[in-house]
């Protein structure tokens, strides 16, 4: 029951409303980017800490090792009120920004460029993919959901912007909601993919793009993501001895 309740909460927040999407996603060269969520000191610690995620996971241990490596004392982890989730947030934030530095896809077709940028972002999870279920579990905790969903909404807006999608009609909202669910469902699939160069994930992504043509399928994918992340969060909490 706890999983179901949390799943519904996440799904409701992700669906949101047009006003929510317009506040989060409006993007153009004429508008300043939102302020960075991390200070320079935090960035140095988090960048170093990500190198320890493979061995120690998205944990305070990795964060502490990153602080030491960056020349700070262990107590510097108190700079992060979101604790281990700060590592997840930093990965989401930096990999989203890195998309802008990618060479533009050669296709002149906007939809093909959207697919190319989506795949590029998914591939950026490779260094931490073995630990990504932990990241999803942390993102599903109620206190972290707003930040995780904000990063997701910024990501889908960035992808549309970089791909050259300048549409301003009512499809503006549905396109972004659809891409958000395509991305999250493919991200989940990727955590269990053992095929060479994630070929099965690439095929799954292409199928999702072809299938995502109705509001019903969008809502279904949202519920699927919410259910998975809620279950992951509860399993992580139980593994730490908490009764949930």
Coordinates of N, CA and C in Angstrom, one line a residue:
X1 N 0.8 -1.2 0.0 CA 0.0 0.0 0.0 C 0.9 1.3 0.0
X2 N 2.0 1.2 0.7 CA 2.9 2.4 0.7 C 3.4 2.6 -0.7
X3 N 3.8 1.6 -1.4 CA 4.3 1.7 -2.7 C 3.2 2.4 -3.6
X4 N 2.0 1.9 -3.5 CA 0.9 2.4 -4.4 C 0.7 3.9 -4.1
X5 N 0.6 4.3 -2.8 CA 0.4 5.7 -2.4 C 1.5 6.6 -3.0
X6 N 2.7 6.1 -2.8 CA 3.8 7.0 -3.3 C 3.8 7.1 -4.8
X7 N 3.5 5.9 -5.5 CA 3.4 5.9 -6.9 C 2.4 7.0 -7.4
X8 N 1.2 7.0 -6.7 CA 0.2 7.9 -7.2 C 0.6 9.4 -6.9
X9 N 1.4 9.6 -5.8 CA 1.8 10.9 -5.6 C 2.8 11.4 -6.6
X10 N 3.8 10.5 -7.0 CA 4.8 10.9 -8.0 C 4.1 11.1 -9.3
X11 N 3.1 10.2 -9.7 CA 2.5 10.3 -11.0 C 1.7 11.6 -11.1
X12 N 1.0 12.0 -10.0 CA 0.2 13.3 -10.0 C 1.1 14.5 -10.2
X13 N 2.3 14.4 -9.5 CA 3.2 15.6 -9.7 C 3.8 15.6 -11.1
X14 N 4.1 14.5 -11.7 CA 4.7 14.5 -13.0 C 3.7 15.0 -14.0
X15 N 2.4 14.5 -13.9 CA 1.4 15.0 -14.9 C 1.2 16.5 -14.8
X16 N 1.1 17.0 -13.6 CA 1.0 18.4 -13.4 C -0.1 19.1 -14.2
X17 N 0.1 20.3 -14.6 CA -0.8 21.0 -15.4 C -0.1 21.9 -16.4
X18 N -0.8 22.4 -17.4 CA -0.1 23.3 -18.4 C 0.6 24.4 -17.7
X19 N 0.0 25.0 -16.7 CA 0.7 26.1 -16.0 C 2.0 25.7 -15.4
X20 N 2.0 24.5 -14.8 CA 3.3 24.0 -14.2 C 4.3 23.8 -15.3
X21 N 4.0 23.2 -16.4 CA 4.9 23.0 -17.5 C 5.4 24.3 -18.0
X22 N 4.5 25.3 -18.2 CA 5.0 26.6 -18.8 C 5.9 27.3 -17.8
X23 N 5.7 27.1 -16.5 CA 6.6 27.8 -15.6 C 8.0 27.1 -15.6
X24 N 8.0 25.8 -15.7 CA 9.3 25.1 -15.6 C 10.1 25.1 -16.9
X25 N 9.3 25.1 -18.1 CA 10.0 24.7 -19.3 C 10.2 25.8 -20.3
X26 N 9.8 27.0 -20.1 CA 10.0 28.0 -21.1 C 11.4 28.3 -21.3
X27 N 11.9 28.3 -22.5 CA 13.3 28.3 -22.8 C 13.6 29.1 -24.0
X28 N 14.5 30.0 -24.0 CA 14.9 30.7 -25.3 C 16.2 31.4 -25.0
X29 N 16.8 31.9 -26.1 CA 18.0 32.7 -26.0 C 17.7 34.0 -25.3
X30 N 16.5 34.5 -25.3 CA 16.2 35.8 -24.8 C 15.9 35.8 -23.3
X31 N 16.0 34.6 -22.7 CA 15.7 34.5 -21.2 C 16.9 33.9 -20.5
X32 N 17.3 34.4 -19.4 CA 18.5 34.0 -18.7 C 18.2 32.6 -18.1
X33 N 19.3 31.8 -18.1 CA 19.2 30.4 -17.5 C 19.0 30.6 -16.0
X34 N 18.3 29.6 -15.4 CA 18.1 29.7 -13.9 C 19.5 29.6 -13.2
X35 N 19.6 30.1 -12.0 CA 20.9 30.0 -11.3 C 21.3 28.6 -11.1
X36 N 22.6 28.4 -11.0 CA 23.2 27.1 -10.7 C 22.7 26.6 -9.3
X37 N 22.4 25.4 -9.2 CA 21.9 24.9 -7.9 C 23.1 24.6 -6.9
X38 N 24.3 24.7 -7.3 CA 25.5 24.3 -6.5 C 26.5 25.4 -6.5
X39 N 27.2 25.6 -5.4 CA 28.3 26.6 -5.3 C 29.5 25.9 -5.9
X40 N 30.6 26.7 -6.1 CA 31.8 26.2 -6.6 C 32.4 25.1 -5.7
X41 N 32.4 25.3 -4.4 CA 32.9 24.3 -3.5 C 32.1 23.0 -3.6
X42 N 30.8 23.1 -3.7 CA 29.9 22.0 -3.8 C 30.2 21.2 -5.1
X43 N 30.4 22.0 -6.2 CA 30.7 21.3 -7.5 C 32.0 20.6 -7.4
X44 N 33.0 21.1 -6.8 CA 34.3 20.4 -6.7 C 34.2 19.1 -5.9
X45 N 33.4 19.2 -4.8 CA 33.2 17.9 -4.0 C 32.4 16.9 -4.8
X46 N 31.3 17.4 -5.4 CA 30.4 16.4 -6.1 C 31.1 15.8 -7.3
X47 N 31.9 16.6 -8.0 CA 32.5 16.1 -9.2 C 33.5 15.0 -8.8
X48 N 34.2 15.2 -7.7 CA 35.1 14.2 -7.2 C 34.4 13.0 -6.7
X49 N 33.3 13.2 -6.0 CA 32.5 12.1 -5.4 C 31.9 11.2 -6.4
X50 N 31.5 11.7 -7.6 CA 30.9 10.9 -8.6 C 31.9 9.8 -9.0
X51 N 33.2 10.0 -8.9 CA 34.2 9.0 -9.3 C 34.2 7.8 -8.3
X52 N 33.5 8.0 -7.2 CA 33.4 6.9 -6.2 C 32.1 6.2 -6.1
X53 N 31.2 6.7 -7.0 CA 29.8 6.1 -7.0 C 29.8 4.7 -7.5
X54 N 30.7 4.4 -8.4 CA 30.8 3.0 -8.9 C 31.0 2.0 -7.9
X55 N 31.9 2.3 -6.9 CA 32.2 1.4 -5.8 C 31.3 1.5 -4.6
X56 N 30.9 2.8 -4.3 CA 30.2 3.0 -3.0 C 28.8 3.4 -3.2
X57 N 28.3 3.6 -4.5 CA 27.0 4.0 -4.7 C 26.7 5.5 -4.5
X58 N 25.5 5.8 -4.6 CA 25.1 7.2 -4.3 C 24.8 7.3 -2.8
X59 N 25.9 7.5 -2.1 CA 25.9 7.4 -0.6 C 26.7 8.5 0.0
X60 N 26.6 8.7 1.3 CA 27.4 9.7 2.0 C 28.8 9.3 2.1
X61 N 29.1 8.0 2.0 CA 30.5 7.5 1.9 C 31.2 8.1 0.6
X62 N 30.5 8.0 -0.5 CA 31.1 8.5 -1.7 C 31.2 10.0 -1.6
X63 N 30.2 10.7 -1.0 CA 30.3 12.1 -0.8 C 31.5 12.5 0.1
X64 N 31.7 11.8 1.2 CA 32.8 12.0 2.1 C 34.2 11.8 1.4
X65 N 34.3 10.8 0.6 CA 35.5 10.5 -0.2 C 35.8 11.6 -1.2
X66 N 34.7 12.1 -1.8 CA 34.8 13.2 -2.7 C 35.3 14.5 -2.1
X67 N 34.8 14.7 -0.8 CA 35.2 15.9 -0.1 C 36.7 15.8 0.2
X68 N 37.2 14.7 0.6 CA 38.6 14.5 0.9 C 39.5 14.7 -0.3
X69 N 39.0 14.1 -1.4 CA 39.7 14.2 -2.7 C 39.8 15.6 -3.2
X70 N 38.8 16.4 -2.9 CA 38.8 17.8 -3.4 C 39.5 18.7 -2.4
X71 N 40.0 18.2 -1.3 CA 40.8 19.0 -0.3 C 40.0 19.5 0.8
X72 N 38.8 18.9 1.1 CA 38.0 19.4 2.2 C 37.9 18.3 3.2
X73 N 37.5 18.7 4.4 CA 37.4 17.7 5.5 C 36.1 16.9 5.4
X74 N 35.9 15.8 6.0 CA 34.7 15.0 5.9 C 33.5 15.8 6.3
X75 N 33.7 16.7 7.3 CA 32.5 17.5 7.7 C 31.9 18.4 6.6
X76 N 32.7 18.5 5.5 CA 32.1 19.3 4.4 C 30.9 18.7 3.8
X77 N 30.6 17.5 4.1 CA 29.4 16.9 3.6 C 28.1 17.6 4.2
X78 N 28.3 18.3 5.3 CA 27.2 19.1 5.8 C 26.8 20.3 4.9
X79 N 27.6 20.5 3.9 CA 27.3 21.5 2.9 C 26.1 21.1 2.0
X80 N 25.7 19.8 2.2 CA 24.7 19.3 1.3 C 23.5 18.9 2.1
X81 N 22.5 19.8 2.3 CA 21.3 19.4 3.1 C 20.5 18.3 2.5
X82 N 20.7 18.0 1.2 CA 19.9 16.9 0.5 C 20.7 15.6 0.6
X83 N 21.8 15.6 1.4 CA 22.6 14.4 1.6 C 23.0 13.7 0.3
X84 N 22.9 12.4 0.3 CA 23.3 11.6 -0.9 C 22.6 12.0 -2.2
X85 N 21.4 12.5 -2.0 CA 20.6 12.9 -3.3 C 21.3 14.0 -4.0
X86 N 22.2 14.8 -3.3 CA 22.9 15.9 -4.0 C 23.8 15.3 -5.1
X87 N 24.3 14.1 -4.9 CA 25.1 13.4 -6.0 C 24.2 13.1 -7.2
X88 N 23.0 12.6 -6.9 CA 22.1 12.4 -8.0 C 21.7 13.7 -8.8
X89 N 21.4 14.7 -8.0 CA 21.0 16.0 -8.6 C 22.2 16.5 -9.4
X90 N 23.4 16.4 -8.9 CA 24.5 16.9 -9.6 C 24.7 16.2 -10.9
X91 N 24.6 14.9 -10.9 CA 24.7 14.1 -12.2 C 23.6 14.6 -13.2
X92 N 22.4 14.7 -12.7 CA 21.3 15.1 -13.6 C 21.6 16.5 -14.2
X93 N 22.0 17.4 -13.3 CA 22.3 18.8 -13.7 C 23.4 18.9 -14.7
X94 N 24.5 18.3 -14.4 CA 25.7 18.4 -15.3 C 25.5 17.7 -16.6
X95 N 24.9 16.6 -16.6 CA 24.7 15.9 -17.9 C 23.7 16.5 -18.7
X96 N 22.7 17.2 -18.1 CA 21.8 18.0 -18.9 C 22.5 19.2 -19.6
X97 N 23.3 19.9 -18.8 CA 24.1 21.0 -19.4 C 25.0 20.5 -20.5
X98 N 25.6 19.3 -20.3 CA 26.5 18.8 -21.3 C 25.9 18.6 -22.7
X99 N 24.6 18.4 -22.8 CA 24.0 18.2 -24.1 C 24.2 19.4 -25.0
X100 N 24.3 20.6 -24.4 CA 24.5 21.8 -25.3 C 25.8 21.8 -26.0
X101 N 26.8 21.0 -25.4 CA 28.1 21.0 -26.0 C 28.3 19.9 -27.0
X102 N 27.2 19.0 -27.1 CA 27.3 17.9 -28.1 C 27.2 18.5 -29.5
X103 N 27.9 17.9 -30.5 CA 27.8 18.3 -31.9 C 26.3 18.1 -32.3
X104 N 25.8 19.1 -33.0 CA 24.4 19.0 -33.5 C 24.2 17.7 -34.4
X105 N 23.1 17.0 -34.2 CA 22.8 15.8 -35.1 C 22.7 16.3 -36.5
X106 N 23.2 15.5 -37.5 CA 23.2 15.9 -38.9 C 21.8 16.0 -39.5
X107 N 20.8 15.4 -38.9 CA 19.5 15.4 -39.5 C 18.9 16.8 -39.5
X108 N 18.2 17.1 -40.6 CA 17.5 18.4 -40.6 C 16.1 18.3 -40.1
X109 N 15.7 17.0 -39.7 CA 14.4 16.8 -39.2 C 14.4 17.0 -37.7
X110 N 13.5 17.8 -37.2 CA 13.4 18.1 -35.8 C 13.2 16.9 -34.9
X111 N 12.2 16.0 -35.4 CA 11.9 14.8 -34.6 C 13.1 13.9 -34.5
X112 N 13.9 13.8 -35.6 CA 15.1 12.9 -35.5 C 16.2 13.5 -34.6
X113 N 16.3 14.8 -34.6 CA 17.2 15.5 -33.6 C 16.8 15.3 -32.2
X114 N 15.5 15.3 -31.9 CA 15.0 15.1 -30.6 C 15.4 13.7 -30.2
X115 N 15.2 12.7 -31.0 CA 15.6 11.3 -30.7 C 17.1 11.2 -30.5
X116 N 17.9 11.9 -31.3 CA 19.3 11.8 -31.1 C 19.8 12.4 -29.8
X117 N 19.2 13.6 -29.4 CA 19.6 14.2 -28.2 C 19.2 13.3 -27.0
X118 N 18.0 12.7 -27.1 CA 17.5 11.9 -26.0 C 18.4 10.7 -25.8
X119 N 18.8 10.1 -26.9 CA 19.8 8.9 -26.8 C 21.1 9.4 -26.2
X120 N 21.6 10.5 -26.7 CA 22.9 11.0 -26.1 C 22.8 11.2 -24.6
X121 N 21.7 11.8 -24.2 CA 21.6 11.9 -22.7 C 21.5 10.6 -22.0
X122 N 20.8 9.7 -22.5 CA 20.7 8.3 -21.9 C 22.1 7.7 -21.8
X123 N 22.9 7.8 -22.9 CA 24.2 7.2 -22.9 C 25.1 7.8 -21.8
X124 N 24.8 9.0 -21.4 CA 25.7 9.7 -20.4 C 25.5 9.0 -19.0
X125 N 24.5 8.2 -18.9 CA 24.3 7.4 -17.6 C 25.2 6.2 -17.5
X126 N 25.9 5.9 -18.6 CA 26.8 4.7 -18.6 C 27.7 4.6 -17.4
X127 N 28.5 5.6 -17.0 CA 29.4 5.5 -15.9 C 28.8 5.1 -14.6
X128 N 27.5 5.4 -14.4 CA 26.9 5.1 -13.1 C 25.7 4.1 -13.3
X129 N 25.6 3.5 -14.4 CA 24.3 2.7 -14.7 C 24.2 1.6 -13.7
X130 N 25.2 1.0 -13.2 CA 25.1 -0.1 -12.3 C 24.5 0.4 -10.9
X131 N 24.6 1.6 -10.7 CA 24.1 2.2 -9.4 C 22.8 3.0 -9.7
X132 N 22.4 3.1 -10.9 CA 21.3 4.0 -11.2 C 20.0 3.7 -10.5
X133 N 19.7 2.4 -10.2 CA 18.5 2.1 -9.4 C 18.5 2.8 -8.1
X134 N 19.7 2.9 -7.5 CA 19.8 3.7 -6.2 C 19.4 5.1 -6.4
X135 N 19.9 5.7 -7.5 CA 19.6 7.1 -7.8 C 18.1 7.3 -8.0
X136 N 17.4 6.3 -8.7 CA 16.0 6.4 -8.8 C 15.3 6.3 -7.5
X137 N 15.8 5.5 -6.6 CA 15.2 5.3 -5.3 C 15.3 6.6 -4.5
X138 N 16.4 7.2 -4.6 CA 16.6 8.5 -3.8 C 15.7 9.6 -4.4
X139 N 15.6 9.6 -5.8 CA 14.7 10.6 -6.4 C 13.2 10.4 -6.1
X140 N 12.9 9.2 -5.8 CA 11.4 8.9 -5.5 C 11.0 9.2 -4.1
X141 N 12.0 9.5 -3.2 CA 11.6 9.9 -1.9 C 10.9 11.2 -1.9
X142 N 9.8 11.3 -1.2 CA 8.9 12.5 -1.3 C 9.6 13.9 -1.2
X143 N 10.6 14.0 -0.3 CA 11.3 15.2 -0.2 C 12.2 15.6 -1.4
X144 N 12.5 14.5 -2.2 CA 13.4 14.8 -3.4 C 12.6 14.8 -4.7
X145 N 11.4 14.4 -4.7 CA 10.6 14.4 -5.9 C 10.5 15.7 -6.7
X146 N 10.3 16.9 -6.0 CA 10.2 18.2 -6.7 C 11.4 18.5 -7.5
X147 N 12.6 18.2 -6.9 CA 13.9 18.5 -7.6 C 14.1 17.6 -8.8
X148 N 13.8 16.3 -8.6 CA 13.9 15.3 -9.7 C 13.0 15.7 -10.8
X149 N 11.8 16.0 -10.5 CA 10.8 16.3 -11.6 C 11.2 17.6 -12.3
X150 N 11.7 18.6 -11.5 CA 12.1 19.9 -12.2 C 13.3 19.6 -13.1
X151 N 14.2 18.8 -12.7 CA 15.3 18.4 -13.6 C 14.8 17.7 -14.9
X152 N 13.8 16.8 -14.7 CA 13.3 16.1 -15.8 C 12.6 17.1 -16.8
X153 N 11.8 18.0 -16.2 CA 11.1 19.0 -17.1 C 12.1 19.9 -17.8
X154 N 13.2 20.3 -17.1 CA 14.2 21.1 -17.8 C 14.9 20.3 -18.9
X155 N 15.2 19.1 -18.6 CA 15.8 18.2 -19.6 C 15.0 18.1 -20.9
X156 N 13.7 17.8 -20.8 CA 12.9 17.7 -22.0 C 12.8 19.0 -22.7
X157 N 12.7 20.1 -22.0 CA 12.7 21.4 -22.6 C 14.0 21.7 -23.4
X158 N 15.1 21.4 -22.7 CA 16.4 21.6 -23.4 C 16.5 20.8 -24.7
X159 N 16.1 19.5 -24.6 CA 16.1 18.7 -25.8 C 15.3 19.3 -26.9
X160 N 14.1 19.7 -26.7 CA 13.3 20.4 -27.7 C 14.0 21.6 -28.2
X161 N 14.5 22.4 -27.3 CA 15.2 23.7 -27.7 C 16.4 23.4 -28.6
X162 N 17.2 22.5 -28.2 CA 18.4 22.2 -28.9 C 18.1 21.6 -30.3
X163 N 17.0 20.8 -30.4 CA 16.6 20.2 -31.6 C 15.9 21.2 -32.6
X164 N 15.7 22.4 -32.1 CA 15.1 23.4 -32.9 C 13.6 23.4 -33.0
X165 N 12.9 22.8 -32.1 CA 11.5 22.8 -32.0 C 11.0 24.2 -31.6
X166 N 10.4 25.0 -32.5 CA 9.9 26.3 -32.1 C 8.4 26.4 -32.1
X167 N 7.7 25.3 -32.0 CA 6.3 25.3 -32.0 C 5.8 25.9 -30.7
X168 N 4.7 26.7 -30.9 CA 4.0 27.4 -29.7 C 2.6 27.1 -29.6
X169 N 2.1 26.0 -30.3 CA 0.7 25.7 -30.2 C 0.4 24.8 -29.0
X170 N -0.8 24.2 -29.0 CA -1.2 23.4 -27.8 C -0.4 22.1 -27.7
X171 N 0.3 21.7 -28.8 CA 1.1 20.5 -28.8 C 2.3 20.7 -28.0
X172 N 2.7 21.9 -27.6 CA 3.9 22.3 -26.8 C 3.9 21.4 -25.6
X173 N 2.7 21.4 -24.9 CA 2.7 20.6 -23.6 C 2.7 19.1 -23.8
X174 N 1.9 18.6 -24.8 CA 1.9 17.2 -24.9 C 3.2 16.6 -25.4
X175 N 3.9 17.4 -26.3 CA 5.2 16.9 -26.7 C 6.2 16.7 -25.6
X176 N 6.2 17.6 -24.7 CA 7.1 17.6 -23.5 C 6.7 16.5 -22.5
X177 N 5.4 16.4 -22.3 CA 4.9 15.3 -21.4 C 5.3 13.9 -22.0
X178 N 5.1 13.8 -23.3 CA 5.4 12.5 -24.0 C 6.9 12.2 -23.9
X179 N 7.7 13.2 -24.2 CA 9.2 13.0 -24.1 C 9.6 12.6 -22.7
X180 N 9.0 13.3 -21.7 CA 9.4 12.9 -20.3 C 9.1 11.5 -20.0
X181 N 8.0 11.0 -20.5 CA 7.6 9.6 -20.2 C 8.5 8.6 -21.0
X182 N 8.7 9.0 -22.3 CA 9.6 8.2 -23.1 C 11.0 8.1 -22.4
X183 N 11.5 9.2 -22.0 CA 12.8 9.2 -21.4 C 12.9 8.3 -20.1
X184 N 11.9 8.6 -19.2 CA 12.0 7.8 -17.9 C 11.8 6.3 -18.1
X185 N 10.9 5.9 -19.0 CA 10.7 4.5 -19.2 C 11.9 3.9 -19.8
X186 N 12.5 4.6 -20.8 CA 13.8 4.0 -21.4 C 14.9 4.0 -20.4
X187 N 15.0 5.0 -19.5 CA 16.0 5.0 -18.5 C 15.8 3.8 -17.5
X188 N 14.6 3.4 -17.2 CA 14.4 2.3 -16.4 C 14.8 1.0 -17.1
X189 N 14.5 0.9 -18.4 CA 14.8 -0.3 -19.2 C 16.3 -0.4 -19.2
X190 N 17.0 0.7 -19.3 CA 18.5 0.7 -19.5 C 19.2 0.1 -18.3
X191 N 18.6 0.2 -17.1 CA 19.3 -0.3 -15.9 C 19.4 -1.8 -15.9
X192 N 18.7 -2.5 -16.7 CA 18.8 -4.0 -16.8 C 19.3 -4.5 -18.1
X193 N 19.8 -3.5 -18.9 CA 20.2 -3.9 -20.3 C 21.7 -4.4 -20.3
X194 N 21.9 -5.6 -20.8 CA 23.3 -6.1 -20.8 C 23.8 -6.3 -22.3
X195 N 23.0 -5.8 -23.2 CA 23.4 -5.9 -24.6 C 24.5 -5.0 -25.0
X196 N 25.3 -5.3 -26.1 CA 26.5 -4.5 -26.5 C 26.0 -3.1 -26.8
X197 N 26.7 -2.1 -26.2 CA 26.5 -0.7 -26.4 C 25.0 -0.3 -26.2
X198 N 24.3 -1.1 -25.4 CA 22.9 -0.8 -25.0 C 22.0 -0.8 -26.3
X199 N 22.3 -1.8 -27.2 CA 21.5 -1.9 -28.4 C 20.0 -2.2 -28.0
X200 N 19.7 -3.0 -27.0 CA 18.3 -3.3 -26.7 C 17.6 -2.0 -26.2
X201 N 18.4 -1.2 -25.5 CA 17.8 0.1 -25.0 C 17.5 1.0 -26.1
X202 N 18.4 1.1 -27.1 CA 18.2 1.9 -28.3 C 16.9 1.5 -29.0
X203 N 16.8 0.1 -29.2 CA 15.6 -0.4 -29.9 C 14.4 -0.1 -29.1
X204 N 14.4 -0.2 -27.7 CA 13.3 0.1 -26.9 C 12.9 1.6 -27.0
X205 N 13.9 2.5 -27.1 CA 13.7 3.9 -27.2 C 12.9 4.2 -28.5
X206 N 13.4 3.6 -29.6 CA 12.7 3.8 -30.9 C 11.3 3.3 -30.9
X207 N 11.0 2.2 -30.2 CA 9.7 1.7 -30.1 C 8.8 2.6 -29.3
X208 N 9.4 3.2 -28.3 CA 8.6 4.1 -27.4 C 8.2 5.4 -28.2
X209 N 9.1 5.9 -29.0 CA 8.9 7.1 -29.8 C 7.7 6.8 -30.8
X210 N 7.8 5.6 -31.4 CA 6.7 5.2 -32.4 C 5.4 5.0 -31.7
X211 N 5.4 4.5 -30.5 CA 4.1 4.2 -29.8 C 3.5 5.3 -29.1
X212 N 4.3 6.3 -28.7 CA 3.8 7.4 -27.9 C 2.9 8.4 -28.7
X213 N 1.7 8.0 -29.0 CA 0.9 8.9 -29.9 C -0.5 9.1 -29.3
X214 N -0.7 8.7 -28.0 CA -2.0 9.0 -27.4 C -1.7 9.4 -25.9
X215 N -2.7 10.2 -25.4 CA -2.6 10.6 -24.0 C -2.6 9.4 -23.1
X216 N -3.4 8.4 -23.5 CA -3.5 7.2 -22.6 C -2.1 6.5 -22.4
X217 N -1.3 6.4 -23.5 CA 0.0 5.8 -23.4 C 0.9 6.7 -22.5
X218 N 0.7 8.0 -22.6 CA 1.5 8.9 -21.8 C 1.3 8.7 -20.3
X219 N 0.0 8.6 -20.0 CA -0.4 8.4 -18.6 C 0.1 7.0 -18.1
X220 N 0.0 6.0 -19.0 CA 0.4 4.7 -18.6 C 1.9 4.7 -18.3
X221 N 2.7 5.4 -19.1 CA 4.2 5.4 -18.8 C 4.5 6.1 -17.5
X222 N 3.7 7.2 -17.2 CA 3.9 7.9 -16.0 C 3.7 7.0 -14.8
X223 N 2.6 6.3 -14.8 CA 2.3 5.4 -13.7 C 3.3 4.3 -13.6
X224 N 3.8 3.8 -14.7 CA 4.9 2.8 -14.7 C 6.1 3.3 -14.1
X225 N 6.5 4.5 -14.4 CA 7.7 5.1 -13.8 C 7.5 5.3 -12.3
X226 N 6.3 5.9 -11.9 CA 6.0 6.1 -10.5 C 6.0 4.9 -9.7
X227 N 5.5 3.8 -10.2 CA 5.4 2.5 -9.5 C 6.8 2.0 -9.3
X228 N 7.7 2.0 -10.3 CA 9.0 1.5 -10.2 C 9.8 2.3 -9.2
X229 N 9.8 3.6 -9.3 CA 10.7 4.4 -8.4 C 10.2 4.3 -7.0
X230 N 8.9 4.2 -6.8 CA 8.3 4.1 -5.4 C 8.8 2.8 -4.8
X231 N 8.7 1.7 -5.6 CA 9.1 0.4 -5.1 C 10.6 0.4 -4.8
X232 N 11.4 1.0 -5.6 CA 12.9 1.1 -5.4 C 13.2 1.8 -4.1
X233 N 12.5 2.9 -3.9 CA 12.7 3.7 -2.7 C 12.4 2.9 -1.4
X234 N 11.3 2.2 -1.5 CA 10.9 1.5 -0.3 C 11.8 0.3 0.0
X235 N 12.3 -0.3 -1.1 CA 13.3 -1.4 -0.9 C 14.6 -0.9 -0.3
X236 N 15.0 0.3 -0.8 CA 16.3 0.8 -0.2 C 16.1 1.1 1.3
X237 N 14.9 1.7 1.6 CA 14.7 2.1 3.0 C 14.7 0.8 3.9
X238 N 14.0 -0.2 3.4 CA 14.0 -1.5 4.1 C 15.3 -2.1 4.3
X239 N 16.2 -2.0 3.2 CA 17.5 -2.5 3.3 C 18.4 -1.8 4.4
X240 N 18.0 -0.6 4.8 CA 18.7 0.1 5.8 C 18.0 -0.1 7.2
X241 N 17.1 -1.1 7.2 CA 16.5 -1.4 8.5 C 15.3 -0.6 8.9
X242 N 14.8 0.2 8.0 CA 13.6 1.0 8.4 C 12.4 0.2 8.1
X243 N 11.4 0.3 8.9 CA 10.1 -0.3 8.7 C 9.2 0.5 7.9
X244 N 8.9 0.1 6.7 CA 8.1 0.9 5.8 C 6.9 0.1 5.3

